[in-house]
Amino acid sequence: MREATGQEPDRTRGGRVWKLAGLAAVAGLAWAARDVPAQLGGRLTGARAERAARSPRFRDGTFHNPAGASATMVADPGRNLLRELVFGKQKRRPGSPVPLVRPGAAPAADPARELNVVWYGHASTLVEIEGHRVLLDPVWSDRCSPSGLVGPRRIHEPPVRLTDLPPLDAVLISHDHYDHLDMDTVRTLADLQSAPFVVPLGVGAHLARWGVPEHRIVELDWSESHRAGGLTLTATAAQHFSGRGLRRDGTLWSSWTITGTHRKVFYTGDSGYFDGYAAIGAEHGPFDVTLMQIGAYDRAWPHIHMFPEEAVAAHLDVRGGLLVPVHWGTFNLALHDWSEPVDRLWAEAKARDVRLAVPRPGERVVVDEPPAVDGWWQSVA
């Protein structure tokens, strides 16, 4: 009897410990997931939904790609993507720290001819054009995910803080995926800056839920434009998809043109290669510089992200001058090697005699005097 009596308190204490541990784990998960509902963004309602429904790209409750291009994965018999993700031999992170550059003041230039590009990593880019400043797809968070604990994590830190950015004339968003539209970054910019957020149709619902005032939200369909700070910002076609939760294609995706009096910039956003680039070049080109998406490709999703060689072809289609690659080097979003996109791009650019600049994160590219490509990424790959 003494032995049984002596063991019972131990069992009771052990049960309580496990119960407390379970409660702590549940509480921890709840704390970690507290922002997930807000991260999912808003839904189209009221006047915003009515406007979306009038778009030629909207039918049956969702937006669609031109010519019915599919955004679904392509079947590849015998290939197991999950196994490849876990056990693949690709080197998806660099072996050494990515070199960062803290940009100084923009060099003195004739304001009418100024054109510089500062790439901060992934697609986040500052365009300095004719005395104006436009920020593209800013993502400063550690992960591009609805959760702060899981999801793709940054390979390198942002080279500058959001508080270090100059006054902006506009913030351009290409679509609502987490690696292009970041809730925390948007909220901070809404507080720090007075610039409007210029976005594709429907994306304004996310911004409104995150507290951006309606008068600072400008939503455009393809071929529509907005004037900001003496610039014309035009939404142009892209071949991609959208969605922050289980529902897909409830908001539009877009490429963008930034047009001043003398200078022009084209940004692909995320897109597969399609004949729309030639149409954009014919209507809006030529462009002094193009910002071309080159990373996160795979033969399983060939219609929604370009391969590097296709980025060169798209650059030529839109009648680009200097090509600056984006959408690589910051987040691990595909199965290829970390440095493969820019290696392939460099080879193709040389083969097709395309002017190329590959800046380090934070490095300013003066478009009329771009730095020579030096292969900096190969020393850390």
JSON list of N, CA and C in Angstrom, two decimals, residues 126 133-136 167-172 195-198 226 228-229 231 233:
[
{"chain": "A", "resi": 126, "resn": "LEU", "atom": "N", "xyz": [13.60, 50.70, -55.73]},
{"chain": "A", "resi": 126, "resn": "LEU", "atom": "CA", "xyz": [13.31, 52.12, -55.79]},
{"chain": "A", "resi": 126, "resn": "LEU", "atom": "C", "xyz": [13.72, 52.65, -57.15]},
{"chain": "A", "resi": 133, "resn": "ARG", "atom": "N", "xyz": [10.32, 59.68, -56.91]},
{"chain": "A", "resi": 133, "resn": "ARG", "atom": "CA", "xyz": [10.70, 58.41, -56.31]},
{"chain": "A", "resi": 133, "resn": "ARG", "atom": "C", "xyz": [9.50, 57.47, -56.26]},
{"chain": "A", "resi": 134, "resn": "VAL", "atom": "N", "xyz": [9.67, 56.28, -56.84]},
{"chain": "A", "resi": 134, "resn": "VAL", "atom": "CA", "xyz": [8.61, 55.27, -56.86]},
{"chain": "A", "resi": 134, "resn": "VAL", "atom": "C", "xyz": [9.17, 53.98, -56.29]},
{"chain": "A", "resi": 135, "resn": "LEU", "atom": "N", "xyz": [8.49, 53.43, -55.30]},
{"chain": "A", "resi": 135, "resn": "LEU", "atom": "CA", "xyz": [8.92, 52.18, -54.65]},
{"chain": "A", "resi": 135, "resn": "LEU", "atom": "C", "xyz": [8.05, 51.03, -55.16]},
{"chain": "A", "resi": 136, "resn": "LEU", "atom": "N", "xyz": [8.71, 49.95, -55.59]},
{"chain": "A", "resi": 136, "resn": "LEU", "atom": "CA", "xyz": [8.01, 48.80, -56.17]},
{"chain": "A", "resi": 136, "resn": "LEU", "atom": "C", "xyz": [8.00, 47.63, -55.19]},
{"chain": "A", "resi": 167, "resn": "PRO", "atom": "N", "xyz": [11.40, 60.58, -49.31]},
{"chain": "A", "resi": 167, "resn": "PRO", "atom": "CA", "xyz": [9.97, 60.80, -49.57]},
{"chain": "A", "resi": 167, "resn": "PRO", "atom": "C", "xyz": [9.58, 60.20, -50.92]},
{"chain": "A", "resi": 168, "resn": "LEU", "atom": "N", "xyz": [8.49, 59.47, -50.93]},
{"chain": "A", "resi": 168, "resn": "LEU", "atom": "CA", "xyz": [8.05, 58.75, -52.12]},
{"chain": "A", "resi": 168, "resn": "LEU", "atom": "C", "xyz": [6.90, 59.48, -52.81]},
{"chain": "A", "resi": 169, "resn": "ASP", "atom": "N", "xyz": [6.85, 59.35, -54.13]},
{"chain": "A", "resi": 169, "resn": "ASP", "atom": "CA", "xyz": [5.72, 59.86, -54.89]},
{"chain": "A", "resi": 169, "resn": "ASP", "atom": "C", "xyz": [4.65, 58.80, -55.09]},
{"chain": "A", "resi": 170, "resn": "ALA", "atom": "N", "xyz": [5.04, 57.52, -55.01]},
{"chain": "A", "resi": 170, "resn": "ALA", "atom": "CA", "xyz": [4.06, 56.44, -55.16]},
{"chain": "A", "resi": 170, "resn": "ALA", "atom": "C", "xyz": [4.69, 55.14, -54.70]},
{"chain": "A", "resi": 171, "resn": "VAL", "atom": "N", "xyz": [3.84, 54.23, -54.23]},
{"chain": "A", "resi": 171, "resn": "VAL", "atom": "CA", "xyz": [4.22, 52.85, -53.96]},
{"chain": "A", "resi": 171, "resn": "VAL", "atom": "C", "xyz": [3.43, 51.99, -54.93]},
{"chain": "A", "resi": 172, "resn": "LEU", "atom": "N", "xyz": [4.13, 51.26, -55.78]},
{"chain": "A", "resi": 172, "resn": "LEU", "atom": "CA", "xyz": [3.48, 50.40, -56.78]},
{"chain": "A", "resi": 172, "resn": "LEU", "atom": "C", "xyz": [3.49, 48.96, -56.30]},
{"chain": "A", "resi": 195, "resn": "ALA", "atom": "N", "xyz": [2.64, 59.06, -49.68]},
{"chain": "A", "resi": 195, "resn": "ALA", "atom": "CA", "xyz": [2.43, 58.68, -51.07]},
{"chain": "A", "resi": 195, "resn": "ALA", "atom": "C", "xyz": [1.23, 57.75, -51.22]},
{"chain": "A", "resi": 196, "resn": "PRO", "atom": "N", "xyz": [0.59, 57.77, -52.39]},
{"chain": "A", "resi": 196, "resn": "PRO", "atom": "CA", "xyz": [-0.49, 56.82, -52.66]},
{"chain": "A", "resi": 196, "resn": "PRO", "atom": "C", "xyz": [0.07, 55.42, -52.94]},
{"chain": "A", "resi": 197, "resn": "PHE", "atom": "N", "xyz": [-0.75, 54.42, -52.68]},
{"chain": "A", "resi": 197, "resn": "PHE", "atom": "CA", "xyz": [-0.46, 53.04, -53.06]},
{"chain": "A", "resi": 197, "resn": "PHE", "atom": "C", "xyz": [-1.22, 52.78, -54.36]},
{"chain": "A", "resi": 198, "resn": "VAL", "atom": "N", "xyz": [-0.50, 52.52, -55.43]},
{"chain": "A", "resi": 198, "resn": "VAL", "atom": "CA", "xyz": [-1.12, 52.30, -56.74]},
{"chain": "A", "resi": 198, "resn": "VAL", "atom": "C", "xyz": [-1.06, 50.81, -57.03]},
{"chain": "A", "resi": 226, "resn": "HIS", "atom": "N", "xyz": [-2.46, 56.45, -63.77]},
{"chain": "A", "resi": 226, "resn": "HIS", "atom": "CA", "xyz": [-2.61, 57.41, -62.67]},
{"chain": "A", "resi": 226, "resn": "HIS", "atom": "C", "xyz": [-1.42, 58.35, -62.70]},
{"chain": "A", "resi": 228, "resn": "ALA", "atom": "N", "xyz": [1.14, 60.74, -60.78]},
{"chain": "A", "resi": 228, "resn": "ALA", "atom": "CA", "xyz": [1.69, 60.91, -59.42]},
{"chain": "A", "resi": 228, "resn": "ALA", "atom": "C", "xyz": [3.03, 61.62, -59.53]},
{"chain": "A", "resi": 229, "resn": "GLY", "atom": "N", "xyz": [3.13, 62.80, -58.93]},
{"chain": "A", "resi": 229, "resn": "GLY", "atom": "CA", "xyz": [4.41, 63.50, -58.89]},
{"chain": "A", "resi": 229, "resn": "GLY", "atom": "C", "xyz": [4.98, 63.81, -60.26]},
{"chain": "A", "resi": 231, "resn": "LEU", "atom": "N", "xyz": [4.62, 61.95, -62.86]},
{"chain": "A", "resi": 231, "resn": "LEU", "atom": "CA", "xyz": [4.82, 60.69, -63.58]},
{"chain": "A", "resi": 231, "resn": "LEU", "atom": "C", "xyz": [3.46, 60.10, -63.97]},
{"chain": "A", "resi": 233, "resn": "LEU", "atom": "N", "xyz": [1.79, 56.46, -64.22]},
{"chain": "A", "resi": 233, "resn": "LEU", "atom": "CA", "xyz": [1.92, 55.06, -63.83]},
{"chain": "A", "resi": 233, "resn": "LEU", "atom": "C", "xyz": [0.80, 54.28, -64.51]}
]
